[in-house]
Short mmCIF file of C-alpha atoms in Angstrom, two decimals:
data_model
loop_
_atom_site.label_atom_id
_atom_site.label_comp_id
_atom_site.label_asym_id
_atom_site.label_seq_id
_atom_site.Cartn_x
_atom_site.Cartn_y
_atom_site.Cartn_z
CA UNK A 751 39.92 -11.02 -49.93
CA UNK A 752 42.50 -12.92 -47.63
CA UNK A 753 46.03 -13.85 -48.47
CA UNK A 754 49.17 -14.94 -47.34
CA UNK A 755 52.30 -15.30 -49.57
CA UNK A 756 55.21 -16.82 -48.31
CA UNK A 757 57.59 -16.39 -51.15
CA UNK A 758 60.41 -19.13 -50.29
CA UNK A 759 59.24 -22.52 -50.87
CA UNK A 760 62.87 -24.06 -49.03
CA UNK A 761 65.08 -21.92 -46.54
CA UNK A 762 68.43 -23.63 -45.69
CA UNK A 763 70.40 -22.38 -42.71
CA UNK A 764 73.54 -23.41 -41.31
CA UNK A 765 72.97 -24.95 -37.57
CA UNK A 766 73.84 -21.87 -34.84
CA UNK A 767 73.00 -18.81 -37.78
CA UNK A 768 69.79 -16.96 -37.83
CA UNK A 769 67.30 -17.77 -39.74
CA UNK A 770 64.25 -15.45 -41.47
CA UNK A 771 61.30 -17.68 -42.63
CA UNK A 772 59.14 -14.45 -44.78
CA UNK A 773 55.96 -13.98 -45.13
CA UNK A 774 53.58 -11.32 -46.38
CA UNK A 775 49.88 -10.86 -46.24
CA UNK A 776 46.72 -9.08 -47.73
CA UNK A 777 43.49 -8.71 -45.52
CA UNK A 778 40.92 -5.85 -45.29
CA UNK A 779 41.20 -3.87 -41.82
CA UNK A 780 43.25 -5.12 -38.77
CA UNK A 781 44.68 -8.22 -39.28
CA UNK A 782 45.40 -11.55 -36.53
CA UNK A 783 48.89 -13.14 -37.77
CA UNK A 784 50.19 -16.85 -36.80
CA UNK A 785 53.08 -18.93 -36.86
CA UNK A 786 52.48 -22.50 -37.34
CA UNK A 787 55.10 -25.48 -37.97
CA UNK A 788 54.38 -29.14 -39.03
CA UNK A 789 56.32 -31.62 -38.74
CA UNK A 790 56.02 -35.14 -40.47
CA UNK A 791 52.83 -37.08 -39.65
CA UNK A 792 51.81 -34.23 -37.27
CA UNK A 793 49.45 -31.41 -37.32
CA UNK A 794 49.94 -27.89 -37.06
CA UNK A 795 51.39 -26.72 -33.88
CA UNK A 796 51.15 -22.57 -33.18
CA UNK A 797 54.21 -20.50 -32.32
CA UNK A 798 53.14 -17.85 -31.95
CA UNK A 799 50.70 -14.98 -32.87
CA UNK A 800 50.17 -11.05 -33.48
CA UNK A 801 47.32 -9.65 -32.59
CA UNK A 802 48.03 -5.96 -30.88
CA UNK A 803 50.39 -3.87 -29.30
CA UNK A 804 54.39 -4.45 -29.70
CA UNK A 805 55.55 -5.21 -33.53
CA UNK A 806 58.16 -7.95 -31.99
CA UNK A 807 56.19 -10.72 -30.21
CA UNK A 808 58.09 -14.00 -29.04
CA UNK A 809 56.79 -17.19 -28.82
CA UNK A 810 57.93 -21.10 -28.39
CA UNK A 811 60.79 -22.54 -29.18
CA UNK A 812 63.05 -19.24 -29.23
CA UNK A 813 61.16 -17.85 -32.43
CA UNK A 814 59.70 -14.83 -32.81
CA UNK A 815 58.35 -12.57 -35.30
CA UNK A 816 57.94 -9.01 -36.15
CA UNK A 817 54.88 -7.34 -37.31
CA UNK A 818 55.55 -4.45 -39.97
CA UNK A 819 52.40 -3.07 -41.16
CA UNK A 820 53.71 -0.69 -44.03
CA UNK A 821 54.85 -3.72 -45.25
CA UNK A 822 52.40 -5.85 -44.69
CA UNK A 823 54.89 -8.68 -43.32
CA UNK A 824 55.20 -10.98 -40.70
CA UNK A 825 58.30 -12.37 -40.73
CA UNK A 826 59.63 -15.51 -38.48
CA UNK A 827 62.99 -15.22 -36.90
CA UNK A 828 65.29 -17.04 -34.98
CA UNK A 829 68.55 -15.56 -33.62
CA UNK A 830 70.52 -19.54 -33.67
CA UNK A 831 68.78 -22.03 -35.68
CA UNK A 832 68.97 -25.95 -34.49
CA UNK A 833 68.86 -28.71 -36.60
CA UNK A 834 65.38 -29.94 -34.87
CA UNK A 835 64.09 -26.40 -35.96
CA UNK A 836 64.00 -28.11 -39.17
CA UNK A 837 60.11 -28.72 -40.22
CA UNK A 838 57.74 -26.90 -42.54
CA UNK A 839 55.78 -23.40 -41.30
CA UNK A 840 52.62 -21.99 -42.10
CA UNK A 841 52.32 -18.54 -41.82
CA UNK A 842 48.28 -17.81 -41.35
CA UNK A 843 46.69 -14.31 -41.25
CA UNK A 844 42.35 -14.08 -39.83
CA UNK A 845 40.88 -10.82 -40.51
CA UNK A 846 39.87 -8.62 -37.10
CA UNK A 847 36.90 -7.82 -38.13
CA UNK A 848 33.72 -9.64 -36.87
CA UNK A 849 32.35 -11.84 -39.38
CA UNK A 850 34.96 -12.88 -40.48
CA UNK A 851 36.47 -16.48 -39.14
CA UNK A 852 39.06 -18.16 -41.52
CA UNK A 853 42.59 -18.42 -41.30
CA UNK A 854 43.94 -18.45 -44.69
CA UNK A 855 47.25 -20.06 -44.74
CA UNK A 856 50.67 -19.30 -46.51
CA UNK A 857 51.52 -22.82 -48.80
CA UNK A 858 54.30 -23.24 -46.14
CA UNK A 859 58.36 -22.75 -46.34
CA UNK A 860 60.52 -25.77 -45.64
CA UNK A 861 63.39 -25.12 -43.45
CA UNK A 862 66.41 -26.73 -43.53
CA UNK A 863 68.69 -26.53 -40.63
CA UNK A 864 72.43 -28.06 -41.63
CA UNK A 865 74.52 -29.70 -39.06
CA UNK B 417 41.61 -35.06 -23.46
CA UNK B 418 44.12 -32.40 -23.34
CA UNK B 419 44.26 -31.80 -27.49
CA UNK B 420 41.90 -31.90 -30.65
CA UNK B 421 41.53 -35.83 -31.35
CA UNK B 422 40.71 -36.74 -34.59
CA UNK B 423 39.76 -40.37 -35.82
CA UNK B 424 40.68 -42.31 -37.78
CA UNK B 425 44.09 -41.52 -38.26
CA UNK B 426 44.22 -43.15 -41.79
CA UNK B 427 41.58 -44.05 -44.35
CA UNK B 428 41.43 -45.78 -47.25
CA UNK B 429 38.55 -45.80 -49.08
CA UNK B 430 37.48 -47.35 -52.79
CA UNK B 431 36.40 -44.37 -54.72
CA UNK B 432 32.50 -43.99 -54.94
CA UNK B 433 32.23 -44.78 -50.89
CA UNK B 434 31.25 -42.68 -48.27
CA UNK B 435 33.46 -41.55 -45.51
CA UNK B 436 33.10 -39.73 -42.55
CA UNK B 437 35.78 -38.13 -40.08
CA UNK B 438 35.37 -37.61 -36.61
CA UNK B 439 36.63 -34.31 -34.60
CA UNK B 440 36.79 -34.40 -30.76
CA UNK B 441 37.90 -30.82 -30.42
CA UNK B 442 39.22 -29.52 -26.91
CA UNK B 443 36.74 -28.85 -23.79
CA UNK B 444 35.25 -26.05 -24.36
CA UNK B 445 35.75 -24.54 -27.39
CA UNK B 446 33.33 -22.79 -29.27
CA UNK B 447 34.81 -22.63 -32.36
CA UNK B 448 35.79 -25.41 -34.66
CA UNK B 449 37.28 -25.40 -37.72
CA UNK B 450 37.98 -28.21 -40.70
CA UNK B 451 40.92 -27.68 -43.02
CA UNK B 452 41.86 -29.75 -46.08
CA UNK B 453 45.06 -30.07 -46.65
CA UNK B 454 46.86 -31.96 -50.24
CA UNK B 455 50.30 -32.97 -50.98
CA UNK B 456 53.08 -30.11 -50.43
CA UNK B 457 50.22 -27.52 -50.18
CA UNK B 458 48.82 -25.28 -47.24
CA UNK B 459 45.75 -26.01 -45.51
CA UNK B 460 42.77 -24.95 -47.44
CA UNK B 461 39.15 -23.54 -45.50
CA UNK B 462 36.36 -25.85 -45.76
CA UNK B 463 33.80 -24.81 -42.94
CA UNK B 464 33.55 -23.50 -39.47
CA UNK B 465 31.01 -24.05 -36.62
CA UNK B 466 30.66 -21.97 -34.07
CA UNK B 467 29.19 -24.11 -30.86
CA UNK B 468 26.59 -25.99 -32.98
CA UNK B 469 25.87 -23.85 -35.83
CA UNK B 470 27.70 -24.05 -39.14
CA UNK B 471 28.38 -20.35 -39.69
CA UNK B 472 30.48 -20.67 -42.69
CA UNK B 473 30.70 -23.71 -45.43
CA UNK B 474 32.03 -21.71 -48.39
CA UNK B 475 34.87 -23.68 -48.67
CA UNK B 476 33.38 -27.17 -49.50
CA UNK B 477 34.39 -28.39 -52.52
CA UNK B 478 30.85 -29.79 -53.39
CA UNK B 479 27.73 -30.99 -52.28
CA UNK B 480 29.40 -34.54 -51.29
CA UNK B 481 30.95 -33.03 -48.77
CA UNK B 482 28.80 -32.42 -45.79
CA UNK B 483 29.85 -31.39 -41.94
CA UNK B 484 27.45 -31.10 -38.77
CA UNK B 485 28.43 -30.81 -35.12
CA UNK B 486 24.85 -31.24 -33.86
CA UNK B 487 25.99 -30.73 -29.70
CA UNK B 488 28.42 -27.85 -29.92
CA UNK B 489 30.99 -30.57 -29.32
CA UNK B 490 32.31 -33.66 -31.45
CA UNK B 491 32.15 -32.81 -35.34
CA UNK B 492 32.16 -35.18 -38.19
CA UNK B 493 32.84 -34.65 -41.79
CA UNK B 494 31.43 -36.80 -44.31
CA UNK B 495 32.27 -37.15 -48.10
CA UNK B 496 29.83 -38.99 -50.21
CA UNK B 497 30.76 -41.19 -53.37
CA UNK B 498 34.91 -40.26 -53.15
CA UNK B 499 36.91 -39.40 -55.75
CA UNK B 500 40.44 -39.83 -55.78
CA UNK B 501 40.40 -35.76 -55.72
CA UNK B 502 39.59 -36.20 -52.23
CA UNK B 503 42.48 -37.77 -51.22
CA UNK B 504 44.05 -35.50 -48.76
CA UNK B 505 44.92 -34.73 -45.09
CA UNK B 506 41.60 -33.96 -43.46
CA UNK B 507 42.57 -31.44 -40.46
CA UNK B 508 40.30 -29.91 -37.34
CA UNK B 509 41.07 -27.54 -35.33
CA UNK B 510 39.09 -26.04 -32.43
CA UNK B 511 39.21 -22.33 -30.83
CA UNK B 512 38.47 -21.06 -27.06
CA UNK B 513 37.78 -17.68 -29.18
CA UNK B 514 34.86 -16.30 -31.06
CA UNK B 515 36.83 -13.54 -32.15
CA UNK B 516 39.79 -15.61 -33.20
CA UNK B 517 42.34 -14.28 -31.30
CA UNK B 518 43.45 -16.50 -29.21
CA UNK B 519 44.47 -18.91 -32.28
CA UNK B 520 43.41 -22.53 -33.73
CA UNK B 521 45.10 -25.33 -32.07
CA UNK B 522 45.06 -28.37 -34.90
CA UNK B 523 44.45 -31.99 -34.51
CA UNK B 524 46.73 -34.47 -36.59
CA UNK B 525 44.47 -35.07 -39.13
CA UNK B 526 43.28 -37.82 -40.95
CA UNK B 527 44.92 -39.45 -44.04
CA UNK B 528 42.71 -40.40 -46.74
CA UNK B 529 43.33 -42.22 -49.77
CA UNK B 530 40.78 -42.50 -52.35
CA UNK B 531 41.61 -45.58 -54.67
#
């Protein structure tokens, strides 16, 4: 079965510091990893994604995330947080295998970027 | 339109009606996913259509919840005689990808409140 476990239910960074946002997952074969944040009122908007190839992939916003199979992580990092970076994230993994078509989701990690 | 639409953006409902969601998704798509998603939690799986057929409902909590998307295109959720369990954020989310690569982009959702 499918799982995502993002450990940290609140992250606070100081505004300019980097910022890690952890998460770790479970899935049988290959798996598809996302980034999604949420702000108030809003839906889920994607960051960014693994599917192949380089561990380190970048997406919006400055973030980016590196894929370390051993450890079964995808972690979300940010080399200088802002204080609009400040929303909640969904980490989401979808087995590569055909038949397969759920994202499970992570139960999300607040961030809190201080001024 | 240029994102997943979904209507109405807030529902209240008296417990014991019926309800039912509507899902524009983007242009397109062939996939087409619903989400539910409570209080301080992570989106939870409830079914997922590709084009017109419902490939996967294991995620519906019971029979009053039913989905269809009978043209490949708009989707609709409906939840027979609510309970105020049901109260949630009702999410869709549509995919240009059968294989789930390319991502789920979400829609805002739809508030409801089961009194």
């Amino acid at each position: 079965a499918q799982s995502v476990a993002q450990p940290e239910d609140q992250v606070n960074v100081a505004e300019g510091n980097p910022l890690t946002v952890k998460c770790t997952y479970s899935v049988s074969g290959n798996p598809y990893l996302f980034w999604y944040v949420q702000y108030p009122n809003r839906g889920l908007q994607f960051l960014l994604k693994y599917i192949t190839g380089d561990n380190l992939v970048k997406g919006s916003y400055g973030f980016e995330a590196e894929f370390n199979k051993s450890q079964t992580s995808f972690h979300l990092k940010k080399p200088s947080a802002l204080v609009s970076d400040s929303a909640l994230y969904f980490c989401a993994v979808r087995a590569a295998s055909s038949g397969t078509y759920k994202y499970i989701f992570g139960t999300g990690t607040r961030l809190k970027v201080l001024a | 339109g240029a994102g997943v639409s979904q209507s109405p953006r807030y529902k209240v409902a008296k417990r014991g009606q019926d309800v039912a969601l509507r899902c524009d998704p983007i242009s397109g798509h062939v996939s087409l996913f619903w989400y539910q998603q409570a209080l301080g939690q992570g989106p939870e799986f409830l079914t997922y259509f590709q084009n017109e057929a419902q490939l996967d409902k294991s995620g519906l909590p019971s029979d009053r919840f039913f989905a269809e998307r009978p043209e490949g295109s708009v989707s609709t959720l409906k939840i027979q005689r609510t309970q105020q369990e049901d109260s949630a954020v009702y999410l869709c989310a549509s995919s240009p990808s059968l294989a789930g690569a390319r991502g789920a982009y979400f829609g805002a959702g739809t508030r409801l409140s089961v009194l």
